[in-house]
Amino acid sequence: MSQATGSRLPYQDPARPVEERVSDLLARMTLEEKCAQLGSRWVFELLENQRFSLPKARQLLSQGIGQITRIGGASNLGPKDSAELANTIQSFLIRETRLGIPAMVHEESCAGYMALGATCFPQAIGIASTWDPQAVEQMGQVIREQMRAVGAHQALAPVLDVTRDPRWGRVEETFGEDPYLVARLGTAYIKGLQGHSLREGIIATGKHFVGYGNSEGGLNWAPAHIPHRELLEVFVAPFEAAIKEAGLWSVMNAYHELDGVPCGAAGELFNDLLRGQFGFDGLVVSDYFAIDQLHSYHHVARDKQEAASLALGAGIDIELPSTDCFGEPLQQAVCAGRISEELIDTAVRRVLRTKFLLGLFEHPYVDAGRAIEVFDTPDQRALAHSLAQKSIVLLKNESQLLPLRKDLASLAVIGPNADSVRNLVGDYAYIAHIESLIATARSNPFGQPLPDRVDLVEHWVPMISVLEGIRRKVSPQTQVHYAKGCDVQGDSREGFAEAIAAAQQAEVAVLVLGGKSGLTADCTCGEARDRADLGLPGVQQELVQAIYETGTPIVVVLVDGRPLALPWIAEHIPAVLHAWLPGEEGANAIADVLFGDGTPGGKLPISIPRAVGQVPVYYNHKVSGGRSHWMGDYVELSTKPLYPFGHGLSYTRFSYDHLTVAPAQVRAGDTVTIGVTVTNSGDRLGDEVVQLYTRIPVASVTRPVKELKGFARLTLAPGEAKRVTFHLPVNLLGFYNRCTEFVIEPGTVEVMIGSSSEDIRVQGSFEITGQTTAIGSAKTFFSAVEIS
């Protein structure tokens, strides 16, 4: 029986300082109880017939537990039942364990809280295409509200991986190829999620530390070959910004290896870099099964004991998703002298401190009856709709085919994703993970006890297909001819004839194409769904060509989580939209943009290659990185992307004028003010993302041809002009020199402002004077922006 039922002990007194409470509680704990705080349990390990099992809890939780894994995301429970189960688990821990320590509950939230009934926002790559940090922070606030309502405490998001390889299946979970954009949107998400304090917020988890998105061959879990300077400047940078600008409280290790050392065993990453240099004092959690992988996959440990010792020594505090190496093997490692109990105490202190800061000891329960009140409300759906609309990128619009008239006499809607609700969401949507659990239950590769029954919920939140969205948008007189044409994958062309007939009867054909995101074998993108080809899956390209032969004007809408290399479509099809994986309001948002009720203003957060043979292709390459010696291009292909980073058209036009850069000379620590006037010179309302790039033409180490250093999204009426002013800190231009010191060097800095990384409209420069200056703790991460 817990001592919480008797007289109050020092650690139970909320009036005492947190560190005093931690020390008091830690001093009372046995080795078994300490190790339990470093472990976790799947929710379904505690269930019998989808109900809490007291015998299982007594078997698995008798010493307490650090975390409970995905009460909502790994079950078929709605918000009320999920909250009640969270309360039941906490009650057991408080009343039936010796010390009464509550558990943290973690959940996934890459594109919204991943649970039945929770708002499903666009997948992260679409969120990145909005270039709208304020809206991203609002999304984080919704996720926080919903997770807190059901008794959750930690979100395993955001993904802060910088990625330049569209072959990698997890591109869709990222904010793209640029460290500044990833950091800016990632910090906005974290601020929305964590709020002003942990007592009111949800712990954010930056993942995957580090370099995970730059894997060999675009393969998940594969080694990453990244030079140390590039690792720090590109791949570490978003994590550093998140820690110092947003107070990121948790970091997750990556699965892969760097230079022969798996990240899960790399003390130089977590102890030296994160905690030592960046001052990170939060929790490091393992990615799922990553500690055992040190033994079973990477083979740097002889057994689970050694895997536990390596991971804990490297600075990993908690094993997810279920206690394995940090259970009995860790205790055995202590008894065998492989690891000291003091090292365990260090990790347990971090866990207990976090639980006290969350207020878990004072407020372990939630009001289950009210949980549903904050799930998928009209305001939350409105935000999902706005984000989906803002995420859509207009890649091409020849002869102003778009927007379409609502009173078209006839319209064809064709393609495997036209009448699919499932394919509008990403791999970290609830339905995708339920599918994955079902598949895992069949193969059970990890030996985990799984649910006796998992319901496959077709509509976990109300959604409609793109076909239905179009039908609701057009006039009652418009005839809509639908044909699937083909499946996402497979080689059957049996549906081509029906699709051709539909197109022949229509004034315009809208082809909704792309893939299916998820974690199962039938998916074309998502975790572990890496591709060697970047074309449309199956026979979809042939379907497009067959419709093209009818002569009917075509609009292609891509619903896919990765940038697809489609040069034939780019050359022959007049209008192309990339809608990514737009979530629960995606169909309505796509219909809005197609018919002019919404304006496309999304910009690419990642370059789109012409062919897989170009990969990696990204905008901020080195001078020697974007051409083939003196010849420039490949033998058979340009080295330029099909569509560059930052690209995205509008239904109107924008002009850029009156650039000012002041002062002309600055030193380290100063700020440069850069202004430009942007005017909507067309005849429709439109959104534009104004992008600031800089270049250092001469430095002691080679520098990128350009680097994003600021941006602002504007909405302008026809004829309206606004002044955009960037306040660029000189320290934002720092880099690691040949001695790996972060410095500002004197010299010229070129300034470029434009509509994309290639569509530069105005240019200027300023001079950094003085001596080379090491700025260390004076690092700056973002430019401030004023719009007037």
PDB file of C-alpha atoms in Angstrom, residues 434-626:
ATOM      1  CA  ILE A 434      -4.232   0.902 -35.923  1.00  0.00           C
ATOM      2  CA  GLU A 435      -3.508  -0.831 -39.238  1.00  0.00           C
ATOM      3  CA  SER A 436       0.077  -1.259 -38.087  1.00  0.00           C
ATOM      4  CA  LEU A 437      -0.978  -2.771 -34.752  1.00  0.00           C
ATOM      5  CA  ILE A 438      -3.195  -5.253 -36.561  1.00  0.00           C
ATOM      6  CA  ALA A 439      -0.304  -6.241 -38.827  1.00  0.00           C
ATOM      7  CA  THR A 440       2.014  -6.480 -35.824  1.00  0.00           C
ATOM      8  CA  ALA A 441      -0.501  -8.638 -33.985  1.00  0.00           C
ATOM      9  CA  ARG A 442      -0.312 -11.112 -36.864  1.00  0.00           C
ATOM     10  CA  SER A 443       3.484 -11.275 -37.074  1.00  0.00           C
ATOM     11  CA  ASN A 444       4.377 -10.137 -33.494  1.00  0.00           C
ATOM     12  CA  PRO A 445       8.087  -9.670 -34.297  1.00  0.00           C
ATOM     13  CA  PHE A 446       8.960  -8.070 -30.946  1.00  0.00           C
ATOM     14  CA  GLY A 447       7.254 -10.650 -28.773  1.00  0.00           C
ATOM     15  CA  GLN A 448       5.007  -7.973 -27.258  1.00  0.00           C
ATOM     16  CA  PRO A 449       1.595  -8.870 -25.825  1.00  0.00           C
ATOM     17  CA  LEU A 450      -0.895  -7.181 -28.101  1.00  0.00           C
ATOM     18  CA  PRO A 451      -4.603  -6.400 -27.956  1.00  0.00           C
ATOM     19  CA  ASP A 452      -7.003  -9.315 -28.187  1.00  0.00           C
ATOM     20  CA  ARG A 453      -9.007  -7.196 -30.567  1.00  0.00           C
ATOM     21  CA  VAL A 454      -8.345  -3.910 -32.364  1.00  0.00           C
ATOM     22  CA  ASP A 455     -11.172  -2.290 -34.277  1.00  0.00           C
ATOM     23  CA  LEU A 456     -10.269  -0.867 -37.660  1.00  0.00           C
ATOM     24  CA  VAL A 457     -12.112   2.445 -37.575  1.00  0.00           C
ATOM     25  CA  GLU A 458     -12.867   3.687 -41.062  1.00  0.00           C
ATOM     26  CA  HIS A 459     -13.838   7.191 -39.973  1.00  0.00           C
ATOM     27  CA  TRP A 460     -12.192   8.089 -36.696  1.00  0.00           C
ATOM     28  CA  VAL A 461     -13.143  11.721 -37.360  1.00  0.00           C
ATOM     29  CA  PRO A 462     -15.706  12.917 -39.908  1.00  0.00           C
ATOM     30  CA  MET A 463     -14.082  13.206 -43.332  1.00  0.00           C
ATOM     31  CA  ILE A 464     -15.101  13.350 -46.964  1.00  0.00           C
ATOM     32  CA  SER A 465     -13.216  12.478 -50.140  1.00  0.00           C
ATOM     33  CA  VAL A 466     -11.969  14.944 -52.740  1.00  0.00           C
ATOM     34  CA  LEU A 467     -14.699  13.681 -55.069  1.00  0.00           C
ATOM     35  CA  GLU A 468     -17.356  14.564 -52.507  1.00  0.00           C
ATOM     36  CA  GLY A 469     -15.700  17.928 -51.837  1.00  0.00           C
ATOM     37  CA  ILE A 470     -15.884  18.751 -55.555  1.00  0.00           C
ATOM     38  CA  ARG A 471     -19.499  17.610 -55.821  1.00  0.00           C
ATOM     39  CA  ARG A 472     -20.434  19.926 -52.966  1.00  0.00           C
ATOM     40  CA  LYS A 473     -18.602  22.824 -54.583  1.00  0.00           C
ATOM     41  CA  VAL A 474     -19.917  22.804 -58.160  1.00  0.00           C
ATOM     42  CA  SER A 475     -23.297  24.063 -59.312  1.00  0.00           C
ATOM     43  CA  PRO A 476     -26.341  21.757 -59.249  1.00  0.00           C
ATOM     44  CA  GLN A 477     -26.265  21.753 -63.045  1.00  0.00           C
ATOM     45  CA  THR A 478     -22.677  20.503 -63.323  1.00  0.00           C
ATOM     46  CA  GLN A 479     -22.381  16.860 -64.302  1.00  0.00           C
ATOM     47  CA  VAL A 480     -19.564  15.157 -62.386  1.00  0.00           C
ATOM     48  CA  HIS A 481     -18.263  11.988 -64.046  1.00  0.00           C
ATOM     49  CA  TYR A 482     -16.174   9.835 -61.719  1.00  0.00           C
ATOM     50  CA  ALA A 483     -13.843   6.970 -62.584  1.00  0.00           C
ATOM     51  CA  LYS A 484     -11.136   5.491 -60.386  1.00  0.00           C
ATOM     52  CA  GLY A 485      -9.013   4.541 -63.384  1.00  0.00           C
ATOM     53  CA  CYS A 486      -6.555   2.376 -61.457  1.00  0.00           C
ATOM     54  CA  ASP A 487      -5.367   1.534 -57.966  1.00  0.00           C
ATOM     55  CA  VAL A 488      -2.558   3.330 -56.170  1.00  0.00           C
ATOM     56  CA  GLN A 489      -0.333   0.326 -56.811  1.00  0.00           C
ATOM     57  CA  GLY A 490      -0.602  -2.650 -59.140  1.00  0.00           C
ATOM     58  CA  ASP A 491      -0.474  -3.027 -62.898  1.00  0.00           C
ATOM     59  CA  SER A 492      -4.171  -3.404 -63.736  1.00  0.00           C
ATOM     60  CA  ARG A 493      -5.384  -1.096 -66.514  1.00  0.00           C
ATOM     61  CA  GLU A 494      -8.939  -2.404 -66.531  1.00  0.00           C
ATOM     62  CA  GLY A 495     -10.288   0.952 -65.352  1.00  0.00           C
ATOM     63  CA  PHE A 496      -8.619   3.003 -68.079  1.00  0.00           C
ATOM     64  CA  ALA A 497     -11.503   2.781 -70.523  1.00  0.00           C
ATOM     65  CA  GLU A 498     -14.023   4.109 -68.003  1.00  0.00           C
ATOM     66  CA  ALA A 499     -11.642   6.936 -67.059  1.00  0.00           C
ATOM     67  CA  ILE A 500     -11.092   7.883 -70.690  1.00  0.00           C
ATOM     68  CA  ALA A 501     -14.837   7.903 -71.307  1.00  0.00           C
ATOM     69  CA  ALA A 502     -15.364  10.159 -68.282  1.00  0.00           C
ATOM     70  CA  ALA A 503     -12.710  12.591 -69.525  1.00  0.00           C
ATOM     71  CA  GLN A 504     -14.200  12.669 -73.019  1.00  0.00           C
ATOM     72  CA  GLN A 505     -17.538  13.800 -71.586  1.00  0.00           C
ATOM     73  CA  ALA A 506     -16.001  16.629 -69.543  1.00  0.00           C
ATOM     74  CA  GLU A 507     -14.826  20.184 -70.069  1.00  0.00           C
ATOM     75  CA  VAL A 508     -12.003  19.598 -67.577  1.00  0.00           C
ATOM     76  CA  ALA A 509     -10.571  16.466 -65.949  1.00  0.00           C
ATOM     77  CA  VAL A 510      -9.297  16.618 -62.365  1.00  0.00           C
ATOM     78  CA  LEU A 511      -6.906  13.731 -61.691  1.00  0.00           C
ATOM     79  CA  VAL A 512      -6.321  13.003 -58.014  1.00  0.00           C
ATOM     80  CA  LEU A 513      -3.182  10.897 -57.858  1.00  0.00           C
ATOM     81  CA  GLY A 514      -0.418   9.856 -55.499  1.00  0.00           C
ATOM     82  CA  GLY A 515       0.196   7.248 -52.852  1.00  0.00           C
ATOM     83  CA  LYS A 516      -0.968   5.770 -49.592  1.00  0.00           C
ATOM     84  CA  SER A 517       0.879   6.679 -46.414  1.00  0.00           C
ATOM     85  CA  GLY A 518       1.323   4.317 -43.500  1.00  0.00           C
ATOM     86  CA  LEU A 519       3.494   1.647 -41.937  1.00  0.00           C
ATOM     87  CA  THR A 520       2.126  -1.476 -43.605  1.00  0.00           C
ATOM     88  CA  ALA A 521       3.276  -3.256 -46.754  1.00  0.00           C
ATOM     89  CA  ASP A 522       0.538  -1.814 -48.966  1.00  0.00           C
ATOM     90  CA  CYS A 523       1.721   1.752 -48.345  1.00  0.00           C
ATOM     91  CA  THR A 524       3.991   3.776 -50.639  1.00  0.00           C
ATOM     92  CA  CYS A 525       5.280   6.324 -48.140  1.00  0.00           C
ATOM     93  CA  GLY A 526       5.672   6.570 -44.397  1.00  0.00           C
ATOM     94  CA  GLU A 527       7.950   4.944 -41.855  1.00  0.00           C
ATOM     95  CA  ALA A 528       9.903   2.048 -43.421  1.00  0.00           C
ATOM     96  CA  ARG A 529       8.228   2.672 -46.804  1.00  0.00           C
ATOM     97  CA  ASP A 530      11.305   3.945 -48.621  1.00  0.00           C
ATOM     98  CA  ARG A 531      11.319   4.096 -52.409  1.00  0.00           C
ATOM     99  CA  ALA A 532      13.952   3.612 -55.094  1.00  0.00           C
ATOM    100  CA  ASP A 533      11.765   5.387 -57.648  1.00  0.00           C
ATOM    101  CA  LEU A 534      10.121   8.795 -57.310  1.00  0.00           C
ATOM    102  CA  GLY A 535       7.488   8.511 -60.012  1.00  0.00           C
ATOM    103  CA  LEU A 536       3.794   7.872 -59.464  1.00  0.00           C
ATOM    104  CA  PRO A 537       3.222   4.385 -58.031  1.00  0.00           C
ATOM    105  CA  GLY A 538       1.663   1.647 -60.141  1.00  0.00           C
ATOM    106  CA  VAL A 539       0.283   2.616 -63.565  1.00  0.00           C
ATOM    107  CA  GLN A 540      -0.892   6.096 -62.612  1.00  0.00           C
ATOM    108  CA  GLN A 541       1.535   7.784 -65.016  1.00  0.00           C
ATOM    109  CA  GLU A 542       0.064   5.715 -67.871  1.00  0.00           C
ATOM    110  CA  LEU A 543      -3.403   6.761 -66.751  1.00  0.00           C
ATOM    111  CA  VAL A 544      -2.423  10.436 -66.985  1.00  0.00           C
ATOM    112  CA  GLN A 545      -1.001   9.917 -70.460  1.00  0.00           C
ATOM    113  CA  ALA A 546      -4.141   8.102 -71.589  1.00  0.00           C
ATOM    114  CA  ILE A 547      -6.360  10.975 -70.377  1.00  0.00           C
ATOM    115  CA  TYR A 548      -3.989  13.477 -71.993  1.00  0.00           C
ATOM    116  CA  GLU A 549      -4.593  11.830 -75.363  1.00  0.00           C
ATOM    117  CA  THR A 550      -8.312  12.725 -75.128  1.00  0.00           C
ATOM    118  CA  GLY A 551      -7.439  16.419 -75.452  1.00  0.00           C
ATOM    119  CA  THR A 552      -9.462  17.347 -72.363  1.00  0.00           C
ATOM    120  CA  PRO A 553      -7.660  19.956 -70.220  1.00  0.00           C
ATOM    121  CA  ILE A 554      -6.212  18.307 -67.113  1.00  0.00           C
ATOM    122  CA  VAL A 555      -5.636  19.436 -63.550  1.00  0.00           C
ATOM    123  CA  VAL A 556      -3.439  17.083 -61.533  1.00  0.00           C
ATOM    124  CA  VAL A 557      -3.850  17.060 -57.744  1.00  0.00           C
ATOM    125  CA  LEU A 558      -1.076  15.155 -55.996  1.00  0.00           C
ATOM    126  CA  VAL A 559      -1.989  13.573 -52.659  1.00  0.00           C
ATOM    127  CA  ASP A 560       1.286  12.143 -51.420  1.00  0.00           C
ATOM    128  CA  GLY A 561       3.717  12.596 -48.558  1.00  0.00           C
ATOM    129  CA  ARG A 562       6.858  13.057 -50.631  1.00  0.00           C
ATOM    130  CA  PRO A 563       7.963  15.289 -53.506  1.00  0.00           C
ATOM    131  CA  LEU A 564       7.477  13.170 -56.623  1.00  0.00           C
ATOM    132  CA  ALA A 565       9.717  13.475 -59.689  1.00  0.00           C
ATOM    133  CA  LEU A 566       7.201  13.908 -62.531  1.00  0.00           C
ATOM    134  CA  PRO A 567       8.920  15.686 -65.442  1.00  0.00           C
ATOM    135  CA  TRP A 568       6.407  14.474 -68.063  1.00  0.00           C
ATOM    136  CA  ILE A 569       3.501  15.889 -66.052  1.00  0.00           C
ATOM    137  CA  ALA A 570       5.412  19.125 -65.457  1.00  0.00           C
ATOM    138  CA  GLU A 571       5.918  19.501 -69.208  1.00  0.00           C
ATOM    139  CA  HIS A 572       2.523  18.402 -70.556  1.00  0.00           C
ATOM    140  CA  ILE A 573      -0.152  19.039 -67.909  1.00  0.00           C
ATOM    141  CA  PRO A 574      -1.312  22.670 -67.649  1.00  0.00           C
ATOM    142  CA  ALA A 575      -2.157  22.796 -63.927  1.00  0.00           C
ATOM    143  CA  VAL A 576      -0.578  20.874 -61.045  1.00  0.00           C
ATOM    144  CA  LEU A 577      -1.327  21.155 -57.320  1.00  0.00           C
ATOM    145  CA  HIS A 578       0.552  19.384 -54.546  1.00  0.00           C
ATOM    146  CA  ALA A 579      -1.808  18.841 -51.607  1.00  0.00           C
ATOM    147  CA  TRP A 580       0.525  16.548 -49.612  1.00  0.00           C
ATOM    148  CA  LEU A 581      -1.472  14.625 -46.957  1.00  0.00           C
ATOM    149  CA  PRO A 582      -3.984  17.301 -45.957  1.00  0.00           C
ATOM    150  CA  GLY A 583      -5.853  15.599 -43.089  1.00  0.00           C
ATOM    151  CA  GLU A 584      -9.478  15.662 -42.048  1.00  0.00           C
ATOM    152  CA  GLU A 585     -10.370  18.898 -43.866  1.00  0.00           C
ATOM    153  CA  GLY A 586      -8.190  18.160 -46.874  1.00  0.00           C
ATOM    154  CA  ALA A 587     -10.987  17.450 -49.342  1.00  0.00           C
ATOM    155  CA  ASN A 588     -12.761  20.710 -48.574  1.00  0.00           C
ATOM    156  CA  ALA A 589      -9.487  22.641 -48.763  1.00  0.00           C
ATOM    157  CA  ILE A 590      -8.604  21.130 -52.148  1.00  0.00           C
ATOM    158  CA  ALA A 591     -12.052  21.940 -53.504  1.00  0.00           C
ATOM    159  CA  ASP A 592     -11.741  25.507 -52.212  1.00  0.00           C
ATOM    160  CA  VAL A 593      -8.490  26.024 -54.096  1.00  0.00           C
ATOM    161  CA  LEU A 594      -9.673  24.310 -57.285  1.00  0.00           C
ATOM    162  CA  PHE A 595     -12.681  26.600 -57.535  1.00  0.00           C
ATOM    163  CA  GLY A 596     -11.230  29.852 -56.221  1.00  0.00           C
ATOM    164  CA  ASP A 597     -12.826  29.981 -52.780  1.00  0.00           C
ATOM    165  CA  GLY A 598      -9.311  29.667 -51.380  1.00  0.00           C
ATOM    166  CA  THR A 599      -6.081  31.045 -52.719  1.00  0.00           C
ATOM    167  CA  PRO A 600      -3.049  28.783 -53.132  1.00  0.00           C
ATOM    168  CA  GLY A 601      -0.131  30.257 -51.229  1.00  0.00           C
ATOM    169  CA  GLY A 602       1.858  27.265 -50.019  1.00  0.00           C
ATOM    170  CA  LYS A 603       5.577  27.091 -50.790  1.00  0.00           C
ATOM    171  CA  LEU A 604       7.742  24.005 -51.157  1.00  0.00           C
ATOM    172  CA  PRO A 605       9.711  23.165 -48.004  1.00  0.00           C
ATOM    173  CA  ILE A 606      11.770  20.702 -50.026  1.00  0.00           C
ATOM    174  CA  SER A 607      13.058  20.712 -53.596  1.00  0.00           C
ATOM    175  CA  ILE A 608      11.349  18.451 -56.116  1.00  0.00           C
ATOM    176  CA  PRO A 609      13.862  16.532 -58.247  1.00  0.00           C
ATOM    177  CA  ARG A 610      13.592  15.792 -61.939  1.00  0.00           C
ATOM    178  CA  ALA A 611      14.648  12.185 -61.418  1.00  0.00           C
ATOM    179  CA  VAL A 612      15.807   9.960 -58.598  1.00  0.00           C
ATOM    180  CA  GLY A 613      19.319  10.070 -60.074  1.00  0.00           C
ATOM    181  CA  GLN A 614      19.656  13.708 -58.968  1.00  0.00           C
ATOM    182  CA  VAL A 615      19.169  12.894 -55.286  1.00  0.00           C
ATOM    183  CA  PRO A 616      20.210  14.648 -53.160  1.00  0.00           C
ATOM    184  CA  VAL A 617      19.139  17.916 -54.753  1.00  0.00           C
ATOM    185  CA  TYR A 618      18.651  20.876 -52.423  1.00  0.00           C
ATOM    186  CA  TYR A 619      18.914  24.639 -52.711  1.00  0.00           C
ATOM    187  CA  ASN A 620      21.581  25.475 -50.084  1.00  0.00           C
ATOM    188  CA  HIS A 621      24.350  23.378 -51.571  1.00  0.00           C
ATOM    189  CA  LYS A 622      27.983  24.399 -51.730  1.00  0.00           C
ATOM    190  CA  VAL A 623      29.401  26.124 -54.811  1.00  0.00           C
ATOM    191  CA  SER A 624      30.859  22.821 -55.999  1.00  0.00           C
ATOM    192  CA  GLY A 625      27.699  20.901 -55.153  1.00  0.00           C
ATOM    193  CA  GLY A 626      25.254  21.947 -57.834  1.00  0.00           C
TER     194      GLY A 626
END
